[in-house]
Coordinates of C-alpha atoms and ligand atoms in Angstrom, one line a residue:
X14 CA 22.6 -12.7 7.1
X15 CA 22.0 -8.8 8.0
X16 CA 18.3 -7.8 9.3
X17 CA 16.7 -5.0 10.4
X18 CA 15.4 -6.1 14.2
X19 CA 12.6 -4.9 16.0
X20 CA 13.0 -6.0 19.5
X21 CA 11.3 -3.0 21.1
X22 CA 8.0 -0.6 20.5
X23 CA 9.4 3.2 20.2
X24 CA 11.8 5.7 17.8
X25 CA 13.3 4.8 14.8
X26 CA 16.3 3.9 16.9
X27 CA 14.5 0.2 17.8
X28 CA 15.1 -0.4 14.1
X29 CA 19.0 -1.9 14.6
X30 CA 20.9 -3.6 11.6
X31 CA 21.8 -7.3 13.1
X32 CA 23.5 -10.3 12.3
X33 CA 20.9 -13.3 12.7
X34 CA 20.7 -16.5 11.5
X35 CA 19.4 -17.5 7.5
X36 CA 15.9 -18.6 7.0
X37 CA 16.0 -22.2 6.1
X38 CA 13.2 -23.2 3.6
X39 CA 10.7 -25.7 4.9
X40 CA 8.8 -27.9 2.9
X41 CA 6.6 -25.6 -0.2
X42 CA 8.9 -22.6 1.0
X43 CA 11.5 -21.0 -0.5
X44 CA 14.1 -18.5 0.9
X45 CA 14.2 -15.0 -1.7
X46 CA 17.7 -13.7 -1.6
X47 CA 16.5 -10.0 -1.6
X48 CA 18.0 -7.3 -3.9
X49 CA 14.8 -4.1 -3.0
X50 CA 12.8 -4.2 -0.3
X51 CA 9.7 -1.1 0.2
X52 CA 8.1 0.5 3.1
X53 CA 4.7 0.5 4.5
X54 CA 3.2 2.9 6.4
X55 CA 1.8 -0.6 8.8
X56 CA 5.8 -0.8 9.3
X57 CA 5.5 2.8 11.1
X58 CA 2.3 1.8 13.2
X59 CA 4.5 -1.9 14.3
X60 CA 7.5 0.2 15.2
X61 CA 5.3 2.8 17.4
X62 CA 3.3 0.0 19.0
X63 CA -0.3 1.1 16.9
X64 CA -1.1 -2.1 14.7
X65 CA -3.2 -4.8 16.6
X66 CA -0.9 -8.1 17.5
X67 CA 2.5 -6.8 17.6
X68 CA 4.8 -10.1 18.2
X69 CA 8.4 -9.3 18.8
X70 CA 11.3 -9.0 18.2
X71 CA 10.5 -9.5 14.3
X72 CA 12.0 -7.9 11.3
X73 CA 9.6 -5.6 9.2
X74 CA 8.7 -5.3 5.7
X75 CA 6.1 -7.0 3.3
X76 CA 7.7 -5.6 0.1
X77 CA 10.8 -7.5 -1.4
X78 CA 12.1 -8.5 -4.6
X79 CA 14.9 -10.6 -5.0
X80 CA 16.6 -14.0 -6.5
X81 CA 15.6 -17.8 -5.6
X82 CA 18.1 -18.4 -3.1
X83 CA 16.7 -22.0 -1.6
X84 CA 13.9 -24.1 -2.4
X85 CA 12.5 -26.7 0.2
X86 CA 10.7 -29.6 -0.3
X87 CA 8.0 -30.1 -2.8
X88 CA 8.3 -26.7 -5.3
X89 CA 7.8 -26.7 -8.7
X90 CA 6.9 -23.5 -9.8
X91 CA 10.1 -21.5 -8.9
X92 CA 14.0 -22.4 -9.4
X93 CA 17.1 -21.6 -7.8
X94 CA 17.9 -18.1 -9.3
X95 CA 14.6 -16.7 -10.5
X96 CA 14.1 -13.1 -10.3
X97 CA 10.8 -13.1 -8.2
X98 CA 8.6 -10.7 -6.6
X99 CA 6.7 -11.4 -3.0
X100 CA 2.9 -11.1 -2.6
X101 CA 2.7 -10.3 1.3
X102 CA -1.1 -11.4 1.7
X103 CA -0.2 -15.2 3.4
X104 CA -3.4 -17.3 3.9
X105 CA -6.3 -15.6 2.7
X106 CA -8.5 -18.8 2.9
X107 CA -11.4 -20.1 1.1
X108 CA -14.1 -17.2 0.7
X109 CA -12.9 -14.4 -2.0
X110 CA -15.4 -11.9 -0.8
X111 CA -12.8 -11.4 2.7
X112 CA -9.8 -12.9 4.3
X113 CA -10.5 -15.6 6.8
X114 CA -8.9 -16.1 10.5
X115 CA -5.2 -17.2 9.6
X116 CA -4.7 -14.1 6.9
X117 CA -1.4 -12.4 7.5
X118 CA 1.0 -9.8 6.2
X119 CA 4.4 -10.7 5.6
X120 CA 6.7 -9.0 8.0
X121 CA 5.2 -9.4 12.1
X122 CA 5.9 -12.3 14.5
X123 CA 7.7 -15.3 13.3
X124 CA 6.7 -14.2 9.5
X125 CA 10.1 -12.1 9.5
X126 CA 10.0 -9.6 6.4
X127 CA 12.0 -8.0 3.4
X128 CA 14.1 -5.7 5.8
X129 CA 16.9 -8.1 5.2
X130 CA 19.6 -10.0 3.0
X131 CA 16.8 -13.1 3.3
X132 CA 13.6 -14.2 3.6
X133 CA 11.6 -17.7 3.9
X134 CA 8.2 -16.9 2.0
X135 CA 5.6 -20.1 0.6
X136 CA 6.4 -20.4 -2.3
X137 CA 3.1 -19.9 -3.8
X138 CA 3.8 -16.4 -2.3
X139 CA 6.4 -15.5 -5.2
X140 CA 5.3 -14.4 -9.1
X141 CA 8.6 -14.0 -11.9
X142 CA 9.6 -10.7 -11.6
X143 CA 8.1 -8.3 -14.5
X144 CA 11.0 -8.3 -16.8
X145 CA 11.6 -4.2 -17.7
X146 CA 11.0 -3.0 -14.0
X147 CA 14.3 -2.3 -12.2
X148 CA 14.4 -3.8 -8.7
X149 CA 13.2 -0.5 -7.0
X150 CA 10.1 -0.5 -9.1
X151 CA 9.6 -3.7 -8.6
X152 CA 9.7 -3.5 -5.1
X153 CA 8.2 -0.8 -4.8
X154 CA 4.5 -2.6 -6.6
X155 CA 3.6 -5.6 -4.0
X156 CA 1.5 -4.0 -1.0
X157 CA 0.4 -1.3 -2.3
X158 CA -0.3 -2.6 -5.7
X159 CA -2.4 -5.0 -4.4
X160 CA -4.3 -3.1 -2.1
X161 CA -5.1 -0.3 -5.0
X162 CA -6.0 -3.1 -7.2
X163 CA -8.3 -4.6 -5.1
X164 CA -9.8 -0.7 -3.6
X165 CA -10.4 1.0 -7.2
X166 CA -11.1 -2.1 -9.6
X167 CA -12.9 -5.1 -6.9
X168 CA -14.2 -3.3 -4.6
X169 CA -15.0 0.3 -6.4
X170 CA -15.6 -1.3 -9.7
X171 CA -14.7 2.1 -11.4
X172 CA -15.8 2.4 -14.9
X173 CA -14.4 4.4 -18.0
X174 CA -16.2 8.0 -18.0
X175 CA -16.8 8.3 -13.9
X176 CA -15.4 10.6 -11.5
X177 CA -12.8 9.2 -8.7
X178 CA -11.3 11.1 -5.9
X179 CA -8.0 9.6 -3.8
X180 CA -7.2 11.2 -0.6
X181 CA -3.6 11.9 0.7
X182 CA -2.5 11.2 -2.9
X183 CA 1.3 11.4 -1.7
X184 CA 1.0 7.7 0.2
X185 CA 1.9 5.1 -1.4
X186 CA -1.1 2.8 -1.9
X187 CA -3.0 6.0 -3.2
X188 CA -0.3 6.7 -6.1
X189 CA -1.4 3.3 -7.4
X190 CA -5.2 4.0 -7.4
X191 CA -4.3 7.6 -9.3
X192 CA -2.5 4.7 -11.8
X193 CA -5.1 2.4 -11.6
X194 CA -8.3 4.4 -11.9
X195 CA -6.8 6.3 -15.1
X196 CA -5.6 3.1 -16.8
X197 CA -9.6 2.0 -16.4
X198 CA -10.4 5.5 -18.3
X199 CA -11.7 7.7 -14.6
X200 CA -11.5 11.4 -14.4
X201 CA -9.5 10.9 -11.0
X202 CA -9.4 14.1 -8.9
X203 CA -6.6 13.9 -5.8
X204 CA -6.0 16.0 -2.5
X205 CA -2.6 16.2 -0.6
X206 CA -1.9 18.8 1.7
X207 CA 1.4 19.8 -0.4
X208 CA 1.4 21.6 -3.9
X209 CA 4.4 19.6 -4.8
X210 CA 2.6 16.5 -4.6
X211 CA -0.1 17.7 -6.5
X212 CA 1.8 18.7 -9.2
X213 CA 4.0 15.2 -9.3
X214 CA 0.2 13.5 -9.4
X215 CA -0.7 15.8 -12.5
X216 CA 2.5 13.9 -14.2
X217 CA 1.2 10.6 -13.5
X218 CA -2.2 11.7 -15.2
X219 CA -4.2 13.4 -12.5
X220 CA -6.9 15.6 -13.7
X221 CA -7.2 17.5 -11.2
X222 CA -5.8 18.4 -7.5
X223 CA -7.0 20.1 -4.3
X224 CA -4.9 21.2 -1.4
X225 CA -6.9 20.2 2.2
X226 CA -4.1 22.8 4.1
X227 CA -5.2 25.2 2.0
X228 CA -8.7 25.6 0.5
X229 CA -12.4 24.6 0.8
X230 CA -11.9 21.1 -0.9
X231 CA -15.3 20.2 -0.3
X232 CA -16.3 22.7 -2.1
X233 CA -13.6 23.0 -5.1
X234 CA -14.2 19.3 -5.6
X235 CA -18.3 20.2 -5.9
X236 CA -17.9 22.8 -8.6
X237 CA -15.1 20.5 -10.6
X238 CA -17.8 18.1 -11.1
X239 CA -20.6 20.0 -12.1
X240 CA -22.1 20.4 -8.1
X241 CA -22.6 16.6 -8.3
X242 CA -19.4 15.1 -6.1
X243 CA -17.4 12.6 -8.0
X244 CA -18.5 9.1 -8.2
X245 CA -16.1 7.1 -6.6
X246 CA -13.3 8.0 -3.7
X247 CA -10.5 5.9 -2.4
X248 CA -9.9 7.0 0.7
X249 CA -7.4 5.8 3.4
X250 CA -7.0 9.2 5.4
X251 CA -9.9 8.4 7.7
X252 CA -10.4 10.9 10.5
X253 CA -11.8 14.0 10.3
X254 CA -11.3 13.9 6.7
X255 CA -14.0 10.7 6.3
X256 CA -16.8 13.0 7.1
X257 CA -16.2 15.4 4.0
X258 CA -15.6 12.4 2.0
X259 CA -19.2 11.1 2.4
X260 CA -20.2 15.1 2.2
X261 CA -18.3 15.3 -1.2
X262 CA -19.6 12.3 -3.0
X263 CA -22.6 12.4 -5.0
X264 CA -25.9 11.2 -3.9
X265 CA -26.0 7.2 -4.7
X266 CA -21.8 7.3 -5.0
X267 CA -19.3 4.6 -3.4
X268 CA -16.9 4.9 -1.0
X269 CA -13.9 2.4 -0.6
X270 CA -12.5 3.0 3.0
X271 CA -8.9 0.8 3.5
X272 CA -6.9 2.7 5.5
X273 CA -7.8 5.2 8.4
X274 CA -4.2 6.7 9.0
X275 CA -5.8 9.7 11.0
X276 CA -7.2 7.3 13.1
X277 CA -11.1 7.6 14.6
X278 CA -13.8 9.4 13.0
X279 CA -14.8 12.2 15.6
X280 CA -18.6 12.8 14.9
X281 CA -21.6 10.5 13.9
X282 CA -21.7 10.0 9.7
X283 CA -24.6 7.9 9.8
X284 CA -27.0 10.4 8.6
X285 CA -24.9 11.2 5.7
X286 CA -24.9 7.5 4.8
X287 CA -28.6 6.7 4.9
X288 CA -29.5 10.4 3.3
X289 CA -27.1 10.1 0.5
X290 CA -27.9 6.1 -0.5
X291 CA -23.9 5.7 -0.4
X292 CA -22.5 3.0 -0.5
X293 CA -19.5 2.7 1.9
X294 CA -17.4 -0.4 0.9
X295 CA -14.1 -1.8 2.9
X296 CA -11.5 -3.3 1.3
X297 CA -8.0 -4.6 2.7
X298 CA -5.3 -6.3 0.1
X299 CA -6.6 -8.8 -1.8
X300 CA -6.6 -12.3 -3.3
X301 CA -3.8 -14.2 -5.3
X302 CA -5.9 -13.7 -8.6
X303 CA -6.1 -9.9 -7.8
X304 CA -1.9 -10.0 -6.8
X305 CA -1.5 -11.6 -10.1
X306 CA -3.7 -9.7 -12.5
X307 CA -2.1 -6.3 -11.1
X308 CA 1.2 -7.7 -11.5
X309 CA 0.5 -8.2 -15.2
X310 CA -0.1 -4.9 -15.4
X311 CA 3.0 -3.7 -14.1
X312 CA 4.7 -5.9 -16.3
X313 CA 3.3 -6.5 -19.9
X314 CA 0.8 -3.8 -19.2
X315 CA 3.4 -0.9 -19.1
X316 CA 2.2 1.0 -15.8
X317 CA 4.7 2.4 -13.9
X318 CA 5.1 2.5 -10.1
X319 CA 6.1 5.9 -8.6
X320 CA 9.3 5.6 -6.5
X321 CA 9.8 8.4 -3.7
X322 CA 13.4 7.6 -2.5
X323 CA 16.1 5.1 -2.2
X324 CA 17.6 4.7 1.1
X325 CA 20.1 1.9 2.3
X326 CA 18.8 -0.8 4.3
X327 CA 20.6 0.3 7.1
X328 CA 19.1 3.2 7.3
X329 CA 15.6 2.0 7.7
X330 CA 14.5 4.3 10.5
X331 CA 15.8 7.7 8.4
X332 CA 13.4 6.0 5.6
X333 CA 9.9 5.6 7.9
X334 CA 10.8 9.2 9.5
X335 CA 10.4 10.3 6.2
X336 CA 6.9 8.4 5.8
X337 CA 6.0 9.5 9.3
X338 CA 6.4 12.7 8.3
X339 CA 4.2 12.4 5.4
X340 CA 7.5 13.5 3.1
X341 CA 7.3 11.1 0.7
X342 CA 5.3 10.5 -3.2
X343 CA 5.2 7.6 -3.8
X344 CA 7.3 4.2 -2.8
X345 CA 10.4 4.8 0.2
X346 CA 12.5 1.8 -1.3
X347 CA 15.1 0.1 0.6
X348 CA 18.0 -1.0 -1.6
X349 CA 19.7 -4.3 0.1
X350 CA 23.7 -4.7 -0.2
X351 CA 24.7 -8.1 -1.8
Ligands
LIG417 N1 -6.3 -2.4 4.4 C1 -5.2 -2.6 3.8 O1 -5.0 -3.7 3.2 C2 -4.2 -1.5 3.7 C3 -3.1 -1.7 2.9 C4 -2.1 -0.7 2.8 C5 -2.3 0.5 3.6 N2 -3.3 0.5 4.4 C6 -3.5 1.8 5.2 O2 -3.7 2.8 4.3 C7 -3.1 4.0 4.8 C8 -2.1 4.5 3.7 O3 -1.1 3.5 3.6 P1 0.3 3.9 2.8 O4 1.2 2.8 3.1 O5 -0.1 4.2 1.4 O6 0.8 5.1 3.6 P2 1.7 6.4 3.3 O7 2.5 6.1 2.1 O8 2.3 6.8 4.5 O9 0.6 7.5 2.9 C9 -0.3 8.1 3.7 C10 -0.6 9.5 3.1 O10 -1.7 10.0 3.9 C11 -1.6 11.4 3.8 N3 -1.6 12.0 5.1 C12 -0.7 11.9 6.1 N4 -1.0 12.6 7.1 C13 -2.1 13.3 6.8 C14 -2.9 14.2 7.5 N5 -2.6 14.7 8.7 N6 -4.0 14.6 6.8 C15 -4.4 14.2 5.6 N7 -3.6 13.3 4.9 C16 -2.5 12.8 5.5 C17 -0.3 11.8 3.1 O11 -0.5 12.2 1.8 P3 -0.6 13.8 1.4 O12 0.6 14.4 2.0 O13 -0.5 13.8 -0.1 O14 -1.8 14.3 2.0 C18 0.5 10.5 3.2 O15 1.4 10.4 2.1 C19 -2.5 3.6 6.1 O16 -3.4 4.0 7.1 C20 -2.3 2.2 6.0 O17 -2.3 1.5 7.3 C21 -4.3 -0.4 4.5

């Protein structure tokens, strides 16, 4: 088969089309022959050598969709054919209220991802494919899908009537919480640092946006709810940014923290905590029961994913310059030749 290979840390240039060898299913495996695949910004931080236990040389990617190619010994629930989607979160263990030691992400080490014609997944891994949803949008739902699910409805238990921010509303993950948090019944109030983003959010129900280039966010966000801060934020930003989070939510609010793409936080928030009662909650991507509830959704539910561009697997490095670059709204899909 043909597979994107990481070999090296570096440029989009370590990401080199290859011919390797199929995945062979082992026994309660099967091997997905993949028609979408979807980027991550974790493929970006692999690639540049910033995500913790890099194993190469490894092929990327924890979104795919695709057809039953194989099935190995022992499975039941899926036949040869099937139009599936792949839920990325391998081994979560025993305890529902966080992953346990062996938890994994499709796509690092010997867990080769979607970045290619084939891939060997458990195959209590793969859910039917939402009939209606073209292979981009179903690609474009596992990850991310999950991860909002898990951030806005688990861990931020948002509630019809309430106020919700999501940061850097242009990532993927956070188009799903705008989705999510409205389909609940939340006012949900987003911040990119682009206009055109905002007003793409606005389509997919956003009540209200605020540009962090260029305004006083904290204190737009303030007077849009009142002087109180909104209720709820989703924020995956980190950084600087984490600090006028907790200064923008209300007094007794929650904040669900699963992503820190700005990296460290550069001055003590204690005080903020404590003062405010807040309630600072992690989350990272979730259980099977979460994967498949969101997946209903998406399927009989009627929710849309929100796709940013198609690129050809081969050009897998163009695609995460564009997510480095913060270009993107929504899902960078990967379509996979036959
Ligand atoms: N814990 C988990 O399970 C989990 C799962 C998925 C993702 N994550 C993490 O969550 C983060 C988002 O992931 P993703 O895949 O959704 O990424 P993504 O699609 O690349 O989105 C990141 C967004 O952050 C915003 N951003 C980028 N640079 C920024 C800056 N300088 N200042 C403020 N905002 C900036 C941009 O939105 P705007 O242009 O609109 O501001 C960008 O679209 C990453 O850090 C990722 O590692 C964690």
């Amino acid at each position: 088969m043909r597979a994107i290979v990481q070999r090296e840390t570096g440029g989009p240039e370590v990401l080199r089309l290859e011919e390797i060898e199929d995945p062979v299913p082992g026994p309660g495996e099967v091997v997905v022959k993949l028609r979408a695949a979807a980027l991550n910004r974790r493929d970006v931080f692999i690639r540049t050598g910033q995500y913790a236990g890099i194993k190469l040389p490894s092929t990327p990617g924890a979104d795919g969709v695709g057809e039953v190619a194989a099935v190995g010994e022992g499975v039941s629930n899926v036949t040869p054919g099937q139009a599936v989607v792949i839920d990325p979160a391998l081994d979560w263990g025993d305890d529902p209220s966080a992953q346990g030691a062996s938890f994994r992400i499709l796509g690092l080490g010997a867990d080769n991802g979607t970045y290619a014609q084939l891939v060997r997944i458990p195959a209590s891994n793969v859910y039917a494919k939402p009939e209606g949803l073209s292979w981009e949008e179903a690609a474009a739902i596992p990850l991310a899908g999950l991860t909002a699910y898990r951030a806005v409805n688990t861990r931020g238990q948002v509630k019809a009537g309430e106020t919700v921010l999501v940061t850097g509303i242009g990532g993927g993950v956070s188009t799903f919480a705008l989705t999510l948090a409205r389909h609940l019944g939340a006012r949900v109030l987003v911040l990119s640092g682009k206009d055109e983003k905002l007003a793409r959010a606005a389509t997919l129900g956003a009540d209200a946006g605020f540009n962090y280039n260029t305004s006083d966010w904290v204190k737009e966000v303030r007077a849009a709810t009142g002087g109180k801060g909104p209720d709820v934020v989703i924020d995956s930003v980190g950084g600087a940014t984490f600090n006028q989070v907790l200064d923008v939510v209300r007094p007794g609010g929650r904040v669900v923290v699963f992503g820190s793409t700005l990296g460290a936080v550069p001055e003590t928030v204690l005080r903020r905590i404590f003062w405010k009662q807040l309630d600072v909650r992690g989350s990272t991507m979730g259980l099977p029961s979460e994967f498949a509830a969101m997946l209903r959704l998406f399927g009989e539910g009627g929710l849309r994913p929100a796709i940013d561009k198609v690129f050809p697997l081969e050009e897998a490095g163009a695609a995460q310059v564009r997510m480095q670059e913060a270009e993107q709204f929504g899902k960078i899909i990967l379509s996979i030749p036959a």
